[in-house]
PDB file of C-alpha atoms in Angstrom:
ATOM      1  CA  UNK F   1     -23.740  23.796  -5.323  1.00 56.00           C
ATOM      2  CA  UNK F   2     -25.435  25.871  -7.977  1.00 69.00           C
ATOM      3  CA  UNK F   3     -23.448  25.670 -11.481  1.00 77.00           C
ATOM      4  CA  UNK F   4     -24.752  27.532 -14.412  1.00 77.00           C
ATOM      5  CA  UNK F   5     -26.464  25.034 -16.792  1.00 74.00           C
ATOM      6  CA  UNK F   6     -24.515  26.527 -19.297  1.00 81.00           C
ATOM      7  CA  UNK F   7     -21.546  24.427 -18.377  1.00 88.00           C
ATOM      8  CA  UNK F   8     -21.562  21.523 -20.935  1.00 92.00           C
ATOM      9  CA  UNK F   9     -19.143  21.780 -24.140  1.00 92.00           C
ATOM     10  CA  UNK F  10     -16.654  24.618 -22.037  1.00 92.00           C
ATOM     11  CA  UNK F  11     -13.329  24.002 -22.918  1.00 93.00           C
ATOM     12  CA  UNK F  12     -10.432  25.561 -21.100  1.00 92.00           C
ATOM     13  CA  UNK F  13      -7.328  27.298 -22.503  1.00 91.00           C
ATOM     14  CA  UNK F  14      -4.501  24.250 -23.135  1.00 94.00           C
ATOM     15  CA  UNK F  15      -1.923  24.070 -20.461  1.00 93.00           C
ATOM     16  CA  UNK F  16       1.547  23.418 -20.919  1.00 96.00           C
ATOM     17  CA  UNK F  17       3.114  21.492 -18.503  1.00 96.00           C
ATOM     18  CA  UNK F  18       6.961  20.548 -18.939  1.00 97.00           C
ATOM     19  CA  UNK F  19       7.745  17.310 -17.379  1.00 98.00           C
ATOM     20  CA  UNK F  20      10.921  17.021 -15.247  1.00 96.00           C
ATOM     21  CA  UNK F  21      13.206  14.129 -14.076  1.00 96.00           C
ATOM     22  CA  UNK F  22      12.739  15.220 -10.435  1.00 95.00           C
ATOM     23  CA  UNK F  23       8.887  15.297 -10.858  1.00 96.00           C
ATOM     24  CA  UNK F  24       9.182  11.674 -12.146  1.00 96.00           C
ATOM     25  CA  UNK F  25      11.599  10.623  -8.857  1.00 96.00           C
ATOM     26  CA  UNK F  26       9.236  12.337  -6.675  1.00 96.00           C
ATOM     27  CA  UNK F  27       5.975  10.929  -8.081  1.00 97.00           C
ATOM     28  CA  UNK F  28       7.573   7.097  -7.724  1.00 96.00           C
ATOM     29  CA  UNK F  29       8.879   7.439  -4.316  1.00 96.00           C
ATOM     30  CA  UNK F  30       6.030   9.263  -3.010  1.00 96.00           C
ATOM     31  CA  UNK F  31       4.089   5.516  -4.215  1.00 95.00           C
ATOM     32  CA  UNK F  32       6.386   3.556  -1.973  1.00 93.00           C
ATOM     33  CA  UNK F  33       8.743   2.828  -4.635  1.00 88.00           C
ATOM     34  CA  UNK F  34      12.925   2.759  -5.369  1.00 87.00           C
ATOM     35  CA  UNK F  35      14.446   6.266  -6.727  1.00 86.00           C
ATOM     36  CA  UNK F  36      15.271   5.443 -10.643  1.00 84.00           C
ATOM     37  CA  UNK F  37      18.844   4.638 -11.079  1.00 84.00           C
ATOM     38  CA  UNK F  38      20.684   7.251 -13.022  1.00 83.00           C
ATOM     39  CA  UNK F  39      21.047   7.350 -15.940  1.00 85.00           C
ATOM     40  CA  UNK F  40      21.195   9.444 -19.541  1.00 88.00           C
ATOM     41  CA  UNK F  41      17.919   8.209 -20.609  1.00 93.00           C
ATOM     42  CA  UNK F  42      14.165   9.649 -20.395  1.00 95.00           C
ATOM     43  CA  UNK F  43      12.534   8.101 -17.330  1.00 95.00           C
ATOM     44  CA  UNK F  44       9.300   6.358 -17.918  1.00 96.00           C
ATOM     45  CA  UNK F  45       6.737   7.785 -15.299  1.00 97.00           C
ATOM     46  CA  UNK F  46       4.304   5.392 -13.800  1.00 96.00           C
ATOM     47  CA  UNK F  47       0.650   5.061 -15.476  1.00 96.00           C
ATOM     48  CA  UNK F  48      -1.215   7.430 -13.509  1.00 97.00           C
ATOM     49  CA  UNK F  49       0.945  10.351 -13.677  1.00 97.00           C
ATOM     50  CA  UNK F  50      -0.758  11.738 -16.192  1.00 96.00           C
ATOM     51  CA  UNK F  51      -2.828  13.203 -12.924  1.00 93.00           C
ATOM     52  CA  UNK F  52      -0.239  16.283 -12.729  1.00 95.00           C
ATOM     53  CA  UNK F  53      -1.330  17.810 -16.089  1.00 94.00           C
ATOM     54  CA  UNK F  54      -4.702  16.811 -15.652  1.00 92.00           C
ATOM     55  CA  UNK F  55      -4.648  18.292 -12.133  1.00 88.00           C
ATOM     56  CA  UNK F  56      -3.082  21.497 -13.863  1.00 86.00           C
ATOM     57  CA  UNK F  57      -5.461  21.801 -16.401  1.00 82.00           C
ATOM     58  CA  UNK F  58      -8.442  21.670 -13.868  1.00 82.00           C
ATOM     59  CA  UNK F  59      -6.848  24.506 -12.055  1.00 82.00           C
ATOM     60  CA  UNK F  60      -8.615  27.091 -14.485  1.00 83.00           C
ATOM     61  CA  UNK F  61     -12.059  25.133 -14.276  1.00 85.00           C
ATOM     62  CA  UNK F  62     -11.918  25.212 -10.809  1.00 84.00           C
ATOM     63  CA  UNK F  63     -10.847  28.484 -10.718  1.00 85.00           C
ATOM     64  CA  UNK F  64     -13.749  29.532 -13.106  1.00 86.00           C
ATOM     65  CA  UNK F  65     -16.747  28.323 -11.468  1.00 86.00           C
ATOM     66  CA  UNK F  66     -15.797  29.263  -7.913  1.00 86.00           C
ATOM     67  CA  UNK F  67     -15.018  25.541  -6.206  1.00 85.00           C
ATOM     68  CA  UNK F  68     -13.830  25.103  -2.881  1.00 82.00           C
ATOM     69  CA  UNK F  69     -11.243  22.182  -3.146  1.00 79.00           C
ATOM     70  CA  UNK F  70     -12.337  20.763   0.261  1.00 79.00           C
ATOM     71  CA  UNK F  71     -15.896  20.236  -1.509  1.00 84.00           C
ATOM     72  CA  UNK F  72     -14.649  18.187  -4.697  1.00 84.00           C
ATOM     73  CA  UNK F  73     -13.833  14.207  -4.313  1.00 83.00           C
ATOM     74  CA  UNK F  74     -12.832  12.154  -7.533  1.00 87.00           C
ATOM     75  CA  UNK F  75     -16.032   9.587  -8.230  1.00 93.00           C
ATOM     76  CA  UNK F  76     -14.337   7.762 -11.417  1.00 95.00           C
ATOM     77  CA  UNK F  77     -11.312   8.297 -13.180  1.00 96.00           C
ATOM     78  CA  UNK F  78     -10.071   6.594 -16.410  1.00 97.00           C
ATOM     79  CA  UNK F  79      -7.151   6.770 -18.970  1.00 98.00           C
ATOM     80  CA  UNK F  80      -6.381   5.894 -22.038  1.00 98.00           C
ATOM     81  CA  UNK F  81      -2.909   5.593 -23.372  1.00 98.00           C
ATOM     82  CA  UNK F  82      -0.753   6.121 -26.137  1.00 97.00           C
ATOM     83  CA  UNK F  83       2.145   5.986 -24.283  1.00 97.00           C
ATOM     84  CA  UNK F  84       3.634   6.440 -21.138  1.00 98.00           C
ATOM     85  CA  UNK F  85       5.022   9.871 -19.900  1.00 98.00           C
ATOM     86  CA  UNK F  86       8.121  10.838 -20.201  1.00 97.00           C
ATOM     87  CA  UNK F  87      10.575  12.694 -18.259  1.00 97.00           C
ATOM     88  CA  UNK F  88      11.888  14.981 -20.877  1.00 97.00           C
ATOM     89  CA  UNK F  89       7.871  15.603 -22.361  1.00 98.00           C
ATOM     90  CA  UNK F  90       6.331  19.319 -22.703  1.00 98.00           C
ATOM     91  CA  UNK F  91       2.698  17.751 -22.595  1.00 97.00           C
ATOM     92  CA  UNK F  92      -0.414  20.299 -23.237  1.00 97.00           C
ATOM     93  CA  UNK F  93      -3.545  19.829 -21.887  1.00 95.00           C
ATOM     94  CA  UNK F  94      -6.600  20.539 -22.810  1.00 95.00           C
ATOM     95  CA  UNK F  95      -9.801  20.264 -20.362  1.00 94.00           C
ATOM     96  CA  UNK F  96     -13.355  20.686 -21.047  1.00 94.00           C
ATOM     97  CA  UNK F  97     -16.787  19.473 -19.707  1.00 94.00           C
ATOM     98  CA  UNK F  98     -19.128  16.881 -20.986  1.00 95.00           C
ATOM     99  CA  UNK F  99     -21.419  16.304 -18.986  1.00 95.00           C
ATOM    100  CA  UNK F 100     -22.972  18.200 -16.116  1.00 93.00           C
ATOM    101  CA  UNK F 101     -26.198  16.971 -13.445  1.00 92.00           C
ATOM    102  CA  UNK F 102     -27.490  17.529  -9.812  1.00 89.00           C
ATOM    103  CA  UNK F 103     -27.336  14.666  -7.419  1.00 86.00           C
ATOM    104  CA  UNK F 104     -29.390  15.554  -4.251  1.00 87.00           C
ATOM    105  CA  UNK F 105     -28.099  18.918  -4.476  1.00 87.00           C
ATOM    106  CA  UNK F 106     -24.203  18.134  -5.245  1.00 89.00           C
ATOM    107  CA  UNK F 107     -22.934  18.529  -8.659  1.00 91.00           C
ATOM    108  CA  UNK F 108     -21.385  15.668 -10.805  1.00 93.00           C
ATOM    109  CA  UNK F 109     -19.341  16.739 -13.504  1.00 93.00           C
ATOM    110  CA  UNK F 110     -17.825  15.076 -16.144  1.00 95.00           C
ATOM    111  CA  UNK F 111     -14.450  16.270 -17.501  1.00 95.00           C
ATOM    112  CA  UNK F 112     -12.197  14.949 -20.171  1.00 95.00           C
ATOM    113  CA  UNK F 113      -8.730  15.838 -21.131  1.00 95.00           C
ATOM    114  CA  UNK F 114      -6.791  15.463 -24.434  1.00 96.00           C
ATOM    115  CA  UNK F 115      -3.190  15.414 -23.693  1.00 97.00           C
ATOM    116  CA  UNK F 116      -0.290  16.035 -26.419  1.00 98.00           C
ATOM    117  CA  UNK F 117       3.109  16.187 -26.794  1.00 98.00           C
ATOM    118  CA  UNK F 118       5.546  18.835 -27.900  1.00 97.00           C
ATOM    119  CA  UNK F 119       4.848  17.660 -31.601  1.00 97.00           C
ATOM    120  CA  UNK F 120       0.894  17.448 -31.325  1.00 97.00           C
ATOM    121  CA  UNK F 121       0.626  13.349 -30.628  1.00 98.00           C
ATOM    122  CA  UNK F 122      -1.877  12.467 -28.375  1.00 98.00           C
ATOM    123  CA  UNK F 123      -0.435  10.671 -25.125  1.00 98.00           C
ATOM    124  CA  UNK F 124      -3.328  10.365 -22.980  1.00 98.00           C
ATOM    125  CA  UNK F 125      -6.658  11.023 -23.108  1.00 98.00           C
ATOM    126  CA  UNK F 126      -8.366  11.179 -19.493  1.00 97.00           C
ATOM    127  CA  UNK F 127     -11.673  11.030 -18.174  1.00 97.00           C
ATOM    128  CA  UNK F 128     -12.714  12.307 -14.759  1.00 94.00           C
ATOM    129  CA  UNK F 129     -16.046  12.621 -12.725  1.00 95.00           C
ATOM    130  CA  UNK F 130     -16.073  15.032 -10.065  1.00 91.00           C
ATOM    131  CA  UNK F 131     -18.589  14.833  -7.559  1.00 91.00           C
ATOM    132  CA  UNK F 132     -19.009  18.995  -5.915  1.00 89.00           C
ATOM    133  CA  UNK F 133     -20.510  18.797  -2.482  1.00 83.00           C
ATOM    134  CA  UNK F 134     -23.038  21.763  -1.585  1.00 81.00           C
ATOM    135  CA  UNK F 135     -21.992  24.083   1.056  1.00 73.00           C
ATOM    136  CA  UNK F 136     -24.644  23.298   3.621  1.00 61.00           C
ATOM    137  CA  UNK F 137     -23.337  19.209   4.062  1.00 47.00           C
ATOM    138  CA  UNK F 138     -22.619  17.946   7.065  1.00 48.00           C
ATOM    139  CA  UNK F 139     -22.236  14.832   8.839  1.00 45.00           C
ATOM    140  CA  UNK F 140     -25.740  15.482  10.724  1.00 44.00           C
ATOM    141  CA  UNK F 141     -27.502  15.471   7.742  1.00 43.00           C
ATOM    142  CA  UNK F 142     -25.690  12.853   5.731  1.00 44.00           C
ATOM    143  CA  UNK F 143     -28.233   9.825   6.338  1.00 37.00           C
TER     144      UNK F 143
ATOM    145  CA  UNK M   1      -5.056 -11.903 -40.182  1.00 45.00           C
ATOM    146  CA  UNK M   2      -6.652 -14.479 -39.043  1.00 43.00           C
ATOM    147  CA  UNK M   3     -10.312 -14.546 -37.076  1.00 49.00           C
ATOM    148  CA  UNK M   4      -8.727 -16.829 -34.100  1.00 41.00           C
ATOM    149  CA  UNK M   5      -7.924 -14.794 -31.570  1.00 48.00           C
ATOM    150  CA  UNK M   6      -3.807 -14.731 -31.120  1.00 47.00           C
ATOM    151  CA  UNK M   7      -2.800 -16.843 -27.676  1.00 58.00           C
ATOM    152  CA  UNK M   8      -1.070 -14.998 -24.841  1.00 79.00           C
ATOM    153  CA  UNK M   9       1.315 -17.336 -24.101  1.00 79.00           C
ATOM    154  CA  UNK M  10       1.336 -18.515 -20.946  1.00 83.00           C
ATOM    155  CA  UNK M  11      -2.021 -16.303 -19.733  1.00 90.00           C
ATOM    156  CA  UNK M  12      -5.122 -17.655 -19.309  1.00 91.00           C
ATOM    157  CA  UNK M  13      -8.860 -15.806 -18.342  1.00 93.00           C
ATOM    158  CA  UNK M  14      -9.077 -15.913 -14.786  1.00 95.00           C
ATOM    159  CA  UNK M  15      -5.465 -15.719 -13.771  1.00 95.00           C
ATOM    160  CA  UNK M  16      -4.335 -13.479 -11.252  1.00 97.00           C
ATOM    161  CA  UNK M  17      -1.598 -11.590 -12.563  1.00 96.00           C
ATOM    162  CA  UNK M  18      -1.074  -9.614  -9.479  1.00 96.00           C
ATOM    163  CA  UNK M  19      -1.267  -9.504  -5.668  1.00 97.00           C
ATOM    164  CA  UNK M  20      -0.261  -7.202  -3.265  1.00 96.00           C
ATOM    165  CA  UNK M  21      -0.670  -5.267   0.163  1.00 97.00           C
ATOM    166  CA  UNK M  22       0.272  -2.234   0.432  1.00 96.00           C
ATOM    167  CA  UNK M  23       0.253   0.030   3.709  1.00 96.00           C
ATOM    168  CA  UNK M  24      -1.435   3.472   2.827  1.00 97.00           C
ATOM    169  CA  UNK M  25      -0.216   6.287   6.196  1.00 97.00           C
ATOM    170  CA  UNK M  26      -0.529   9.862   6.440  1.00 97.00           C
ATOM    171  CA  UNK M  27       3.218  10.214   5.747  1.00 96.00           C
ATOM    172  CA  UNK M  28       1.976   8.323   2.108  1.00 97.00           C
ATOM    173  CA  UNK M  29      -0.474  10.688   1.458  1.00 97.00           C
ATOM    174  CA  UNK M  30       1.494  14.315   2.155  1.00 97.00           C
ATOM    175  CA  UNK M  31       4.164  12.619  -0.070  1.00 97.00           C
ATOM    176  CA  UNK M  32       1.932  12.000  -2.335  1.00 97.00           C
ATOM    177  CA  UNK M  33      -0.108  15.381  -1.846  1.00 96.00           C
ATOM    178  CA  UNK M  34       3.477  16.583  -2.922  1.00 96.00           C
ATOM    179  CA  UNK M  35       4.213  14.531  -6.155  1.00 96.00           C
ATOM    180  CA  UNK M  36       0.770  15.124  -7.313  1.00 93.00           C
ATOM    181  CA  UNK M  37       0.009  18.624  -6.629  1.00 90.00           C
ATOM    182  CA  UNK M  38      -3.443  17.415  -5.465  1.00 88.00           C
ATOM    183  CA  UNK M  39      -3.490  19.535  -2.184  1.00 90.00           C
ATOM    184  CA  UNK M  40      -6.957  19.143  -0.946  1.00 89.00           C
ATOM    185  CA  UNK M  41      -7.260  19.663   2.428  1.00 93.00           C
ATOM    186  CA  UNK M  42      -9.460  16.379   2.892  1.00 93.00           C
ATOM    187  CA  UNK M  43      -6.395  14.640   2.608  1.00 95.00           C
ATOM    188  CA  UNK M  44      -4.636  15.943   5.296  1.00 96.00           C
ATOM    189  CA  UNK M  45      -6.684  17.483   7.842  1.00 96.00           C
ATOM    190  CA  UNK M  46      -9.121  16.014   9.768  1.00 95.00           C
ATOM    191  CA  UNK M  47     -10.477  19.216  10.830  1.00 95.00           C
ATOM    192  CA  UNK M  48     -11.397  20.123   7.147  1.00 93.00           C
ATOM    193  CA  UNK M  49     -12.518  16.637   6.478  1.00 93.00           C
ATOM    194  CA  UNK M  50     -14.810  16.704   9.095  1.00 93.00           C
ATOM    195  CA  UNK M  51     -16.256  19.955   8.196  1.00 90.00           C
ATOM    196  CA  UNK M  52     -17.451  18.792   4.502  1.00 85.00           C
ATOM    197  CA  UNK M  53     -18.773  15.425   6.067  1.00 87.00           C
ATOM    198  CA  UNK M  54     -16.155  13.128   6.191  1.00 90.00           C
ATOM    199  CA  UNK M  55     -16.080  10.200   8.979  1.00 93.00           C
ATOM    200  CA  UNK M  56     -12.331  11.170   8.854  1.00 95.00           C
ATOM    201  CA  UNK M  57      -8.844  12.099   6.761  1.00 97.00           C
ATOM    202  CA  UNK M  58      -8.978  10.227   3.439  1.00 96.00           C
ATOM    203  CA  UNK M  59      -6.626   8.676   0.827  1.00 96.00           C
ATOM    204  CA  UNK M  60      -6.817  10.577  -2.512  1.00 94.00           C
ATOM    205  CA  UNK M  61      -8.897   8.511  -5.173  1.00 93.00           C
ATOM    206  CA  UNK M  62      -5.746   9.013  -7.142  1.00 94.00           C
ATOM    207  CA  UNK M  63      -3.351   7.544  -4.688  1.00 96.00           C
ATOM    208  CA  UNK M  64      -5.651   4.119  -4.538  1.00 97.00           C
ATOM    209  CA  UNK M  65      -5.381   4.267  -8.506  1.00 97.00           C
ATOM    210  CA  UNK M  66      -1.786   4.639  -8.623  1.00 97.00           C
ATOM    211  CA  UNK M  67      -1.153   2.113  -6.220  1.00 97.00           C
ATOM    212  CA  UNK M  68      -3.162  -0.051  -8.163  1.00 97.00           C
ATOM    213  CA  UNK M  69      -1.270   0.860 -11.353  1.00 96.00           C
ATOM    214  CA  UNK M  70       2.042   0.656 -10.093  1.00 95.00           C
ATOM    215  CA  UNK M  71       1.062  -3.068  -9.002  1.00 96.00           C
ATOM    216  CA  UNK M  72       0.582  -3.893 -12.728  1.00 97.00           C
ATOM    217  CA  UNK M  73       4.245  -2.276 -13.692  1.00 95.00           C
ATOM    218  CA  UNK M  74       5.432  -5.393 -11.757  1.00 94.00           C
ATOM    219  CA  UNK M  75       3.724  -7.808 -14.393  1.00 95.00           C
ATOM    220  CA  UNK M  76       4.273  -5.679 -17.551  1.00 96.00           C
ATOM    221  CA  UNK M  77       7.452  -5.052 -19.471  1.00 94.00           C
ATOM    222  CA  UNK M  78       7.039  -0.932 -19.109  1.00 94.00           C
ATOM    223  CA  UNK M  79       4.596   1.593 -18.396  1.00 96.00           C
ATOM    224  CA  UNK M  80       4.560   1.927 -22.037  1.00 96.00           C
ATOM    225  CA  UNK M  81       2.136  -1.100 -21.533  1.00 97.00           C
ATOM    226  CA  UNK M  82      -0.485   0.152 -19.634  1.00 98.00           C
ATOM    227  CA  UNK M  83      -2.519   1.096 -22.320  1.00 98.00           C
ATOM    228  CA  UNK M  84      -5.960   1.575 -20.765  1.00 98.00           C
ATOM    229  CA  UNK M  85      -6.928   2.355 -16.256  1.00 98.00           C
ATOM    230  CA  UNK M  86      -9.839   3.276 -15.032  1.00 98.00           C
ATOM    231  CA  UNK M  87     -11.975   2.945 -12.180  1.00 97.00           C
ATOM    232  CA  UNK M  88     -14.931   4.483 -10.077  1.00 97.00           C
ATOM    233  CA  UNK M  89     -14.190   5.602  -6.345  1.00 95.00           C
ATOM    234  CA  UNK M  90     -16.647   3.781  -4.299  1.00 93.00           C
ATOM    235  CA  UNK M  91     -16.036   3.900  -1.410  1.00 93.00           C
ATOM    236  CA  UNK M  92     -13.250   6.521   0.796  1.00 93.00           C
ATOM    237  CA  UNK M  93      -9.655   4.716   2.000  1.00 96.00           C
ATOM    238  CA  UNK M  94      -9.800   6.317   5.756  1.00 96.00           C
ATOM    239  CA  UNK M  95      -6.402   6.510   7.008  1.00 97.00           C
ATOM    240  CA  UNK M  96      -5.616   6.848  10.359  1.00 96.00           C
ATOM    241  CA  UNK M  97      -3.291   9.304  12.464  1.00 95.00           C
ATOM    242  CA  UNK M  98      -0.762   5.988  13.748  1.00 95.00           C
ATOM    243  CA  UNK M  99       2.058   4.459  12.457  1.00 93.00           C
ATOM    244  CA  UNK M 100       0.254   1.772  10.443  1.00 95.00           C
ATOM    245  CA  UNK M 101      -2.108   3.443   8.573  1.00 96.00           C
ATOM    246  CA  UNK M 102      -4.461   1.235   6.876  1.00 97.00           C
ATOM    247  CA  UNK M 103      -4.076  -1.611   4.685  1.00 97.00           C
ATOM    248  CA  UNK M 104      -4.614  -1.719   0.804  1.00 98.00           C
ATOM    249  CA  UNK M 105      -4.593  -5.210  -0.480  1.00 98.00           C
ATOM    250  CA  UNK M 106      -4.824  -5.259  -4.839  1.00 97.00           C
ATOM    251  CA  UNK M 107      -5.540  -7.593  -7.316  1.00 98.00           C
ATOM    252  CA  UNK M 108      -5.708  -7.674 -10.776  1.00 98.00           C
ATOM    253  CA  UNK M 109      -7.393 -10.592 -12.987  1.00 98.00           C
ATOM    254  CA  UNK M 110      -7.912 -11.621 -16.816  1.00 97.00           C
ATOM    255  CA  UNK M 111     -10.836 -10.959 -18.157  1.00 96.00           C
ATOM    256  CA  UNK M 112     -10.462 -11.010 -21.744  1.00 95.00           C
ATOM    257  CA  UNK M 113      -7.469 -11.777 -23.958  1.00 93.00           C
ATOM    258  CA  UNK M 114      -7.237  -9.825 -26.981  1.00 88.00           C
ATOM    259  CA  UNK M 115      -6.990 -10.700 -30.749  1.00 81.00           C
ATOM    260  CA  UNK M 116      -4.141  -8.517 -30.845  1.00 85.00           C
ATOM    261  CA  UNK M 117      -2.477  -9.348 -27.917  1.00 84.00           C
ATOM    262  CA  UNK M 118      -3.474  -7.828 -25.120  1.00 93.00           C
ATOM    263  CA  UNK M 119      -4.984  -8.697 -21.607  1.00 96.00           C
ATOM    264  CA  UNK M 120      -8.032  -7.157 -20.260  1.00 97.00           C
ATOM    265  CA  UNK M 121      -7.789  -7.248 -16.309  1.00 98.00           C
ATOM    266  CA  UNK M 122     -10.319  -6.707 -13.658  1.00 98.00           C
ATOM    267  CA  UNK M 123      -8.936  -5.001 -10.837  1.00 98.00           C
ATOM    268  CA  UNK M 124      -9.960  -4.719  -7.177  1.00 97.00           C
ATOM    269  CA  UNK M 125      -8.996  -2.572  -4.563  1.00 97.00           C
ATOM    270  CA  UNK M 126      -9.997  -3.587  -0.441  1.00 97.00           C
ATOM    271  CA  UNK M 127      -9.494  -1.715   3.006  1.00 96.00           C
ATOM    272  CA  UNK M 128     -10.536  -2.376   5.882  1.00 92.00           C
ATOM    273  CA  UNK M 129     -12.739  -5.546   4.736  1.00 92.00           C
ATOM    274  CA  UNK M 130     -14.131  -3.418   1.843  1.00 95.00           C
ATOM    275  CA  UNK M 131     -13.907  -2.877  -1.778  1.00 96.00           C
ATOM    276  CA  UNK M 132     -12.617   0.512  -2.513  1.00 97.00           C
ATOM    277  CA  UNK M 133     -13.150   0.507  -6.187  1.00 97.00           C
ATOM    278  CA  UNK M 134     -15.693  -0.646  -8.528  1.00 96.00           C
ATOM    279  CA  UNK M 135     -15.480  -0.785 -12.169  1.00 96.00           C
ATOM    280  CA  UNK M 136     -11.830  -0.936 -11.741  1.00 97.00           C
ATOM    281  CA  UNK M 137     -10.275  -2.430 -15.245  1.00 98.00           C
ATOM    282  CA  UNK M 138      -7.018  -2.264 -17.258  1.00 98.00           C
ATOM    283  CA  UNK M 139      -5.916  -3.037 -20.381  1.00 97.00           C
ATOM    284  CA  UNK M 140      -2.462  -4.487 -20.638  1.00 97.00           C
ATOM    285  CA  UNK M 141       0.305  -5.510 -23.181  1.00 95.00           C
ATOM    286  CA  UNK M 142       1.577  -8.796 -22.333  1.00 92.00           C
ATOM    287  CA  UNK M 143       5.222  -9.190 -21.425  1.00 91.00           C
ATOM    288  CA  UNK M 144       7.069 -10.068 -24.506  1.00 84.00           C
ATOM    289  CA  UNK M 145       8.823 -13.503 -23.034  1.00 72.00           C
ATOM    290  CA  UNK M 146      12.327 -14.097 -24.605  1.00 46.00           C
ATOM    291  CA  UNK M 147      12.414 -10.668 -25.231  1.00 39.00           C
ATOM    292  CA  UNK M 148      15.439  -8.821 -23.974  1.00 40.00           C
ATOM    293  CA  UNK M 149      14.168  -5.959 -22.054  1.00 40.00           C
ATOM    294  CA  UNK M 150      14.988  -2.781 -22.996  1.00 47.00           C
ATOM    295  CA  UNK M 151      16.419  -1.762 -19.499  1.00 48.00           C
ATOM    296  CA  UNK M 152      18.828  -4.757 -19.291  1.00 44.00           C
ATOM    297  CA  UNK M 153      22.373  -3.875 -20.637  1.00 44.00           C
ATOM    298  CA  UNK M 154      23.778  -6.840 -22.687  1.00 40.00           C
TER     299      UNK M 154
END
């Protein structure tokens, strides 16, 4: 995978990403657990959610330097809360690259996100290292 | 403010706060390929998987993490205690085309107690006889005891 060395310090336009109840339903169940009760208040989302914007605000990275999604696995992922999501949030990411270096021909990148509310508090920031497998792997030549 | 560093009641370094087995199947990860968003092929096709290198269809890095998280909802209060997650991927979560699926077993210890009251936790995550994450930590707000929880109507 050959990146421009230019990469480090790009930061991607914010994306908005309006949080809905159903979203918050979906992304519980789909972890094995009980559908939320009803009810006229917010839902809390679980922990990790904060993977949908962050997922979203790769999309124009990804987009940008030309990666196949088959050819990108997650090596580390961390985040760091203010609070938790919430059902009825308009959250805004922000992605951008820190750190960029070759590992026997794959790329690792490292991404962070700032993500905000509707009112400009922070919520989340997220870290993320992407490892970006060249085109010529295979299992043949993977020892 | 004193230099002593405030007890958690009832929490002590080396505790296991939580325990739990999970089953992780295909079914688990299109649903989760769905909630997420996170539609890479390598998580659904073994075809594609196969074709970037992989011994087979694997679990999203994510989807171990979340499990993992939502096992510590079931010691804190809220998710608005969660305050810190992170881990490194070490090692793929291949998941079978059966009924099963393969088996995630998750644990998360104290490490460290906090001078203002919270709980650092080491967290592991095993399949298949082997640990899945490394690095894997959290950083928790105890549950606040007497409390009334907020999601209780009195």
């Amino acid at each position: 995978m050959t990146l421009p060395a230019s990469l480090v310090g790009r930061t991607y336009p914010t994306h908005v990403y309006p949080v809905s109840r159903a979203k918050v339903v979906e992304f519980v169940v789909a972890l094995g657990g009980p559908a939320p009760v009803e009810s006229a208040e917010p839902l809390v989302a679980p922990p990790t959610f904060a993977m949908i914007p962050v997922m979203r605000g790769f999309e124009s990275l990804v987009a940008d330097l030309g990666i196949e999604l088959a050819r990108v696995v997650h090596t580390d992922r961390s985040f760091e809360h203010s609070r938790a999501i919430r059902s009825d949030d308009v959250l805004h990411t922000t992605a951008s690259i820190d750190s960029h270096r070759d590992l026997r021909g794959s790329a690792l990148l490292g991404l962070s996100c700032a993500i905000h509310d509707d009112i400009g508090e922070l919520v989340t920031r997220a870290h993320s290292g992407l490892l970006i497998r060249p085109v010529e792997h295979s299992m043949e030549n993977d020892e | 403010m004193s230099d002593d560093p405030r007890p958690v009641p009832g929490v002590d370094i080396g505790d296991v706060l939580v325990e739990r087995t999970v089953p992780v199947t295909r079914e688990r990860l299109v649903r989760y390929a769905g909630a997420s968003g996170d539609f890479n092929p390598i998580h659904y096709s073994d075809h594609v998987a196969s074709t970037v290198g992989l011994p087979g269809v694997i679990a999203h890095g994510m989807l171990t993490m979340a499990l993992v998280g939502d096992a510590l909802l079931s010691w804190v209060d809220s998710a608005d205690d969660v305050l810190e997650l992170g881990a490194r991927f070490s090692k793929p979560v291949l998941v079978p085309d059966d009924d099963a699926g393969v088996e995630l077993t998750v644990t998360a210890r104290v490490r460290e107690l906090g001078d203002d009251g919270t709980v650092g936790v080491d967290l592991t995550a095993s399949s298949a006889g082997q640990r899945v994450l490394t690095g894997a930590r959290a950083r928790l707000r105890a549950p606040r005891g007497e409390r009334v929880r907020d999601d209780v109507v009195e």
